[in-house]
Structure formats: C-alpha cells, structure tokens
C-alpha cells in the first residue's frame, strides 16, 4: 500500500489519459534502494482510494477506478482528449508499460486511436426508444444492445433463463437483475462493442444495475431520457402489434398495415395488455429517479411525444453536446 500525493496523482492520471484516453493504475511497491527505481506494472482498471490525509490518497492492489475517476473529475478530461483525437485524426501508441494490462470493458478508444461513442437511452415502455435506436445506430455506427431482445430470444429457445424470464414477463414485471446483468457485462466486452461503440437500450433499469455498471468501470458519454406521459404510453402499448414473419411493429391506431394479409397475421405480445403495462409503469417509476441520479453529469431529457424525426434531431443534438463537451 502506498500513499500518493493527490496533486501528483492528478498529473499521473493526465499523462495516462493523453496516451490512452483511459485511466490505467500503477502501484509502486516496496522501498527504492539507492537510485534503483521502484518496480511499476500495469494493473486492471480497479482502484479503491482511501482517504489518508487532507491531500493524500491511499492506493491498494484491489481497488476500483470509478471512485477515483469521480474524485479527480476525470470524466470531463477524458471527453476533451477524445475530442482532440477526433479533430487531430491521429492515433496515439500505448506505452509498453501498460500493454500487458487486461483489456478494459469497452471504455477506451480502439488501438488505432479511433474514437467510439458509448450511449444509453432510457424511457418507459413505448416511449419511442426503438425508433430512436435505429436512427442512432445508422448515424453513429454503434452496436445496438437491447436486453429485451436478448431475453425474448432466450424465451423462444426455451432455455433455463428464458423460462424464468417468461414468468416475470407474463406477470408484467421486470426481469431480476441477476438474470441479465452478467449478459450485459460480457456483451460490452466483446470486440464489436469495443471497436464500434455501443448503445444500451433501456439499461440500466434499476439503481443496482447502474451501480453494477459503475463497479465494472463501464461509463457512457451520454444518457438520453425520453419523457412521455403515462396515458400516452398506455395507448401506444395496447395498440401495438408485431408481424411474426418480418418482426416489424405496427400500431392499430397510428400505423396499421395496409396489406390485409399482414393485418391478419399480426400478433400482440403477452405483456402488451393495459393491466400489465400499468404494472410495468409502476415498476419503472419506482426506479427511474434513482437511475437518472446515477447519470446527472451526462443525462439529457427529451420530449418523446413529438414527431419521431423531431425527436431524432433533439437526440443528435444531445449526443453531440455531450461528446464534444
């Protein structure tokens, strides 16, 4: 365990950010003998600082870098470094001293220096997240990740976790954190997410999920929240239908299919009844304030009752403002 002066720690962090846009921790161990330098090695992005004095921070081997990043206010610095890379269009080599450090969970630029976007979009059921996700995916080239799609695939395959998830979905309840949190963590660490960036659709839904992402060192550039009144949401959900052959979603009032054959085969999801959507909305409102509180620095609230194209403009403006800030 070593005590580092906070000012020195800031300088060290800034130097590391300049070459890798992410915080890599270095732990000096043992006492130097004469002019012999201390041994330094790259370690996982886990830092747990403990306050030692007014200007000192104790670094231990089993630490988590999220509190340290918050302590030093590095999120904003990281964004400015990413902006600099975009404008200069120059890749920066990672120093050999940290090349053996384990890969991060999708929070850094790629090895070529290309910057990526890490986004979260949230809102109640039928708030328009799906429509906006398609536009965001097209505009930014990120990987669209929906826990709902992954869980429904598991239900269709009748896997063990799918059967468990079906019980909650049929009751109009949210699937428990332990069923999905591991899936999300693993997915964000995969190559396409690291190289292209990612868009989490409707996740995290609970404070526990938000905390789990934070503890894993996973942070976003922008948290988009679509605001829509409950009465509008209920109307949207109850009239929603899906074409089982194409997967396309229609609405019996706002966007019914013109083809009679398509109309005849439309299906309603088992959890798209008025009673069940009201249960889902109750659970949503029970968690949403705490989740939003976890992203106060990057959240942008958008009116989701406007036309989709107008919402898309607001979304793009929000993302641009957060990524460039």
mmCIF file of C-alpha atoms in Angstrom, residues 50-265:
data_model
loop_
_atom_site.group_PDB
_atom_site.id
_atom_site.type_symbol
_atom_site.label_atom_id
_atom_site.label_comp_id
_atom_site.label_asym_id
_atom_site.label_seq_id
_atom_site.Cartn_x
_atom_site.Cartn_y
_atom_site.Cartn_z
ATOM 1 C CA UNK A 50 -8.997 5.550 0.825
ATOM 2 C CA UNK A 51 -8.524 8.977 2.318
ATOM 3 C CA UNK A 52 -5.239 9.173 4.242
ATOM 4 C CA UNK A 53 -4.767 12.877 4.785
ATOM 5 C CA UNK A 54 -6.069 16.174 3.507
ATOM 6 C CA UNK A 55 -4.068 15.884 0.284
ATOM 7 C CA UNK A 56 -3.191 12.199 0.141
ATOM 8 C CA UNK A 57 -4.901 9.141 -1.328
ATOM 9 C CA UNK A 58 -4.037 5.553 -0.420
ATOM 10 C CA UNK A 59 -3.964 3.113 -3.336
ATOM 11 C CA UNK A 60 -4.379 -0.567 -2.606
ATOM 12 C CA UNK A 61 -3.993 -3.510 -5.001
ATOM 13 C CA UNK A 62 -7.695 -4.392 -5.023
ATOM 14 C CA UNK A 63 -9.209 -1.112 -5.981
ATOM 15 C CA UNK A 64 -11.877 0.212 -8.305
ATOM 16 C CA UNK A 65 -11.099 3.205 -10.518
ATOM 17 C CA UNK A 66 -14.673 4.543 -10.590
ATOM 18 C CA UNK A 67 -14.452 6.382 -7.232
ATOM 19 C CA UNK A 68 -11.010 7.696 -8.240
ATOM 20 C CA UNK A 69 -12.288 8.973 -11.561
ATOM 21 C CA UNK A 70 -15.084 10.770 -9.722
ATOM 22 C CA UNK A 71 -12.647 12.103 -7.126
ATOM 23 C CA UNK A 72 -10.321 13.578 -9.727
ATOM 24 C CA UNK A 73 -13.088 14.697 -12.073
ATOM 25 C CA UNK A 74 -11.501 12.847 -14.985
ATOM 26 C CA UNK A 75 -14.652 12.101 -16.994
ATOM 27 C CA UNK A 76 -14.652 15.593 -18.446
ATOM 28 C CA UNK A 77 -10.931 15.407 -19.181
ATOM 29 C CA UNK A 78 -11.396 12.086 -20.973
ATOM 30 C CA UNK A 79 -14.056 13.621 -23.203
ATOM 31 C CA UNK A 80 -11.784 16.539 -24.105
ATOM 32 C CA UNK A 81 -8.997 14.134 -25.003
ATOM 33 C CA UNK A 82 -11.380 12.150 -27.222
ATOM 34 C CA UNK A 83 -12.445 15.388 -28.909
ATOM 35 C CA UNK A 84 -8.794 16.276 -29.503
ATOM 36 C CA UNK A 85 -8.176 12.880 -31.105
ATOM 37 C CA UNK A 86 -11.161 13.299 -33.407
ATOM 38 C CA UNK A 87 -10.006 16.745 -34.532
ATOM 39 C CA UNK A 88 -6.361 15.803 -34.977
ATOM 40 C CA UNK A 89 -7.223 12.401 -36.521
ATOM 41 C CA UNK A 90 -4.039 10.980 -35.081
ATOM 42 C CA UNK A 91 -3.679 7.653 -33.299
ATOM 43 C CA UNK A 92 -1.502 7.513 -30.204
ATOM 44 C CA UNK A 93 0.539 4.471 -29.296
ATOM 45 C CA UNK A 94 0.054 2.989 -25.862
ATOM 46 C CA UNK A 95 3.265 2.913 -23.767
ATOM 47 C CA UNK A 96 4.784 -0.530 -23.388
ATOM 48 C CA UNK A 97 4.459 -0.278 -19.630
ATOM 49 C CA UNK A 98 0.697 -0.768 -19.808
ATOM 50 C CA UNK A 99 0.360 -3.038 -22.839
ATOM 51 C CA UNK A 100 0.033 -6.101 -20.636
ATOM 52 C CA UNK A 101 -2.847 -4.650 -18.644
ATOM 53 C CA UNK A 102 -6.143 -6.550 -19.106
ATOM 54 C CA UNK A 103 -8.487 -5.190 -21.731
ATOM 55 C CA UNK A 104 -10.999 -2.679 -20.453
ATOM 56 C CA UNK A 105 -14.741 -3.240 -20.595
ATOM 57 C CA UNK A 106 -15.352 -1.106 -23.666
ATOM 58 C CA UNK A 107 -14.464 2.262 -22.170
ATOM 59 C CA UNK A 108 -11.428 3.199 -24.248
ATOM 60 C CA UNK A 109 -10.668 4.179 -27.787
ATOM 61 C CA UNK A 110 -9.569 1.396 -30.140
ATOM 62 C CA UNK A 111 -5.913 0.519 -30.587
ATOM 63 C CA UNK A 112 -5.894 2.513 -33.824
ATOM 64 C CA UNK A 113 -6.853 5.658 -31.950
ATOM 65 C CA UNK A 114 -10.369 5.741 -33.427
ATOM 66 C CA UNK A 115 -12.857 7.210 -31.015
ATOM 67 C CA UNK A 116 -16.153 5.464 -30.298
ATOM 68 C CA UNK A 117 -19.440 6.532 -28.723
ATOM 69 C CA UNK A 118 -20.888 4.921 -25.614
ATOM 70 C CA UNK A 119 -24.559 5.759 -25.220
ATOM 71 C CA UNK A 120 -27.528 4.873 -23.045
ATOM 72 C CA UNK A 121 -31.140 5.554 -23.975
ATOM 73 C CA UNK A 122 -33.919 5.191 -21.428
ATOM 74 C CA UNK A 123 -37.628 5.770 -21.135
ATOM 75 C CA UNK A 124 -40.809 3.988 -20.163
ATOM 76 C CA UNK A 125 -42.256 1.157 -22.282
ATOM 77 C CA UNK A 126 -43.423 2.565 -25.663
ATOM 78 C CA UNK A 127 -41.629 5.878 -25.161
ATOM 79 C CA UNK A 128 -40.073 5.547 -28.622
ATOM 80 C CA UNK A 129 -36.683 4.089 -27.728
ATOM 81 C CA UNK A 130 -36.770 1.522 -30.539
ATOM 82 C CA UNK A 131 -37.339 4.109 -33.252
ATOM 83 C CA UNK A 132 -34.595 6.369 -31.948
ATOM 84 C CA UNK A 133 -32.187 3.462 -31.519
ATOM 85 C CA UNK A 134 -32.434 2.650 -35.222
ATOM 86 C CA UNK A 135 -31.640 6.255 -36.105
ATOM 87 C CA UNK A 136 -28.738 6.406 -33.638
ATOM 88 C CA UNK A 137 -27.317 3.139 -34.955
ATOM 89 C CA UNK A 138 -27.485 4.468 -38.515
ATOM 90 C CA UNK A 139 -25.936 7.820 -37.597
ATOM 91 C CA UNK A 140 -23.119 6.713 -35.286
ATOM 92 C CA UNK A 141 -22.476 3.108 -36.314
ATOM 93 C CA UNK A 142 -22.700 1.830 -32.739
ATOM 94 C CA UNK A 143 -23.784 -1.651 -31.675
ATOM 95 C CA UNK A 144 -27.428 -1.579 -30.559
ATOM 96 C CA UNK A 145 -27.911 -3.676 -27.425
ATOM 97 C CA UNK A 146 -31.387 -4.444 -26.108
ATOM 98 C CA UNK A 147 -31.733 -6.699 -23.090
ATOM 99 C CA UNK A 148 -35.362 -7.239 -24.064
ATOM 100 C CA UNK A 149 -34.389 -8.747 -27.423
ATOM 101 C CA UNK A 150 -31.801 -10.996 -25.799
ATOM 102 C CA UNK A 151 -34.252 -12.213 -23.186
ATOM 103 C CA UNK A 152 -37.047 -12.801 -25.704
ATOM 104 C CA UNK A 153 -34.628 -14.869 -27.781
ATOM 105 C CA UNK A 154 -33.912 -16.965 -24.697
ATOM 106 C CA UNK A 155 -37.666 -17.366 -24.111
ATOM 107 C CA UNK A 156 -38.210 -18.524 -27.695
ATOM 108 C CA UNK A 157 -35.381 -21.055 -27.339
ATOM 109 C CA UNK A 158 -36.867 -22.218 -24.015
ATOM 110 C CA UNK A 159 -33.529 -22.005 -22.248
ATOM 111 C CA UNK A 160 -33.400 -22.181 -18.465
ATOM 112 C CA UNK A 161 -33.024 -18.431 -18.127
ATOM 113 C CA UNK A 162 -35.668 -17.924 -20.824
ATOM 114 C CA UNK A 163 -38.261 -19.947 -18.923
ATOM 115 C CA UNK A 164 -37.510 -17.950 -15.781
ATOM 116 C CA UNK A 165 -37.746 -14.668 -17.671
ATOM 117 C CA UNK A 166 -41.083 -15.697 -19.217
ATOM 118 C CA UNK A 167 -42.667 -15.996 -15.781
ATOM 119 C CA UNK A 168 -41.796 -12.384 -14.957
ATOM 120 C CA UNK A 169 -42.735 -11.045 -18.396
ATOM 121 C CA UNK A 170 -46.135 -12.761 -18.312
ATOM 122 C CA UNK A 171 -46.781 -11.104 -14.959
ATOM 123 C CA UNK A 172 -45.820 -7.724 -16.399
ATOM 124 C CA UNK A 173 -42.790 -7.486 -14.113
ATOM 125 C CA UNK A 174 -39.190 -6.577 -14.808
ATOM 126 C CA UNK A 175 -36.727 -9.451 -15.059
ATOM 127 C CA UNK A 176 -34.457 -9.544 -11.939
ATOM 128 C CA UNK A 177 -31.003 -8.020 -12.143
ATOM 129 C CA UNK A 178 -29.169 -11.287 -11.577
ATOM 130 C CA UNK A 179 -30.738 -12.790 -14.713
ATOM 131 C CA UNK A 180 -29.433 -10.127 -17.087
ATOM 132 C CA UNK A 181 -26.504 -8.241 -15.543
ATOM 133 C CA UNK A 182 -23.902 -10.843 -16.491
ATOM 134 C CA UNK A 183 -25.148 -10.946 -20.078
ATOM 135 C CA UNK A 184 -24.714 -7.188 -20.460
ATOM 136 C CA UNK A 185 -21.232 -7.108 -18.940
ATOM 137 C CA UNK A 186 -19.976 -9.867 -21.219
ATOM 138 C CA UNK A 187 -21.564 -8.307 -24.295
ATOM 139 C CA UNK A 188 -19.950 -4.899 -23.780
ATOM 140 C CA UNK A 189 -16.533 -6.536 -23.555
ATOM 141 C CA UNK A 190 -16.869 -8.161 -26.987
ATOM 142 C CA UNK A 191 -14.806 -6.914 -29.911
ATOM 143 C CA UNK A 192 -17.553 -5.181 -31.907
ATOM 144 C CA UNK A 193 -18.636 -3.073 -28.928
ATOM 145 C CA UNK A 194 -15.062 -2.091 -28.109
ATOM 146 C CA UNK A 195 -14.301 -1.124 -31.716
ATOM 147 C CA UNK A 196 -17.604 0.472 -32.773
ATOM 148 C CA UNK A 197 -19.012 1.760 -29.512
ATOM 149 C CA UNK A 198 -22.363 0.773 -28.098
ATOM 150 C CA UNK A 199 -25.910 1.883 -27.390
ATOM 151 C CA UNK A 200 -27.612 0.377 -24.354
ATOM 152 C CA UNK A 201 -31.352 0.360 -24.971
ATOM 153 C CA UNK A 202 -33.335 0.611 -21.729
ATOM 154 C CA UNK A 203 -30.474 -0.478 -19.499
ATOM 155 C CA UNK A 204 -29.783 0.066 -16.652
ATOM 156 C CA UNK A 205 -33.345 -0.052 -15.345
ATOM 157 C CA UNK A 206 -32.567 -0.151 -11.625
ATOM 158 C CA UNK A 207 -30.106 1.548 -9.251
ATOM 159 C CA UNK A 208 -28.475 -1.841 -8.659
ATOM 160 C CA UNK A 209 -27.845 -2.260 -12.391
ATOM 161 C CA UNK A 210 -26.439 1.263 -12.639
ATOM 162 C CA UNK A 211 -24.128 0.545 -9.712
ATOM 163 C CA UNK A 212 -23.046 -2.756 -11.274
ATOM 164 C CA UNK A 213 -22.035 -0.974 -14.483
ATOM 165 C CA UNK A 214 -20.150 1.627 -12.477
ATOM 166 C CA UNK A 215 -18.312 -1.007 -10.472
ATOM 167 C CA UNK A 216 -17.339 -2.723 -13.718
ATOM 168 C CA UNK A 217 -15.733 0.507 -14.914
ATOM 169 C CA UNK A 218 -18.330 0.974 -17.654
ATOM 170 C CA UNK A 219 -19.340 4.585 -18.262
ATOM 171 C CA UNK A 220 -21.274 6.324 -21.027
ATOM 172 C CA UNK A 221 -20.797 9.597 -22.871
ATOM 173 C CA UNK A 222 -24.496 10.468 -22.938
ATOM 174 C CA UNK A 223 -27.628 9.242 -21.147
ATOM 175 C CA UNK A 224 -30.740 10.019 -23.209
ATOM 176 C CA UNK A 225 -34.097 10.001 -21.436
ATOM 177 C CA UNK A 226 -37.370 10.151 -23.404
ATOM 178 C CA UNK A 227 -40.209 11.774 -21.461
ATOM 179 C CA UNK A 228 -43.753 10.603 -22.328
ATOM 180 C CA UNK A 229 -46.909 10.849 -20.105
ATOM 181 C CA UNK A 230 -48.350 7.563 -18.806
ATOM 182 C CA UNK A 231 -51.690 7.920 -20.601
ATOM 183 C CA UNK A 232 -49.914 8.225 -23.940
ATOM 184 C CA UNK A 233 -47.730 5.231 -23.112
ATOM 185 C CA UNK A 234 -50.732 3.017 -22.315
ATOM 186 C CA UNK A 235 -52.398 3.928 -25.614
ATOM 187 C CA UNK A 236 -49.215 3.158 -27.518
ATOM 188 C CA UNK A 237 -48.702 -0.237 -25.868
ATOM 189 C CA UNK A 238 -52.250 -1.574 -26.067
ATOM 190 C CA UNK A 239 -52.462 -0.885 -29.814
ATOM 191 C CA UNK A 240 -49.039 -2.329 -30.614
ATOM 192 C CA UNK A 241 -48.827 -5.409 -32.860
ATOM 193 C CA UNK A 242 -45.931 -7.386 -34.360
ATOM 194 C CA UNK A 243 -45.643 -9.147 -37.716
ATOM 195 C CA UNK A 244 -44.203 -12.591 -36.810
ATOM 196 C CA UNK A 245 -42.722 -13.020 -40.303
ATOM 197 C CA UNK A 246 -40.792 -9.751 -40.549
ATOM 198 C CA UNK A 247 -40.581 -8.604 -36.935
ATOM 199 C CA UNK A 248 -41.951 -5.206 -37.960
ATOM 200 C CA UNK A 249 -44.040 -3.412 -35.334
ATOM 201 C CA UNK A 250 -47.343 -1.741 -36.222
ATOM 202 C CA UNK A 251 -49.948 0.185 -34.254
ATOM 203 C CA UNK A 252 -53.632 -0.434 -34.801
ATOM 204 C CA UNK A 253 -54.424 3.289 -34.475
ATOM 205 C CA UNK A 254 -51.318 5.218 -35.507
ATOM 206 C CA UNK A 255 -49.668 2.963 -38.104
ATOM 207 C CA UNK A 256 -51.782 -0.044 -39.176
ATOM 208 C CA UNK A 257 -50.546 -2.180 -42.100
ATOM 209 C CA UNK A 258 -52.100 -1.542 -45.494
ATOM 210 C CA UNK A 259 -51.791 -5.168 -46.582
ATOM 211 C CA UNK A 260 -54.763 -7.263 -45.422
ATOM 212 C CA UNK A 261 -52.621 -10.412 -45.254
ATOM 213 C CA UNK A 262 -50.168 -8.679 -42.925
ATOM 214 C CA UNK A 263 -53.039 -7.373 -40.799
ATOM 215 C CA UNK A 264 -54.448 -10.879 -40.431
ATOM 216 C CA UNK A 265 -51.223 -12.367 -39.077
#
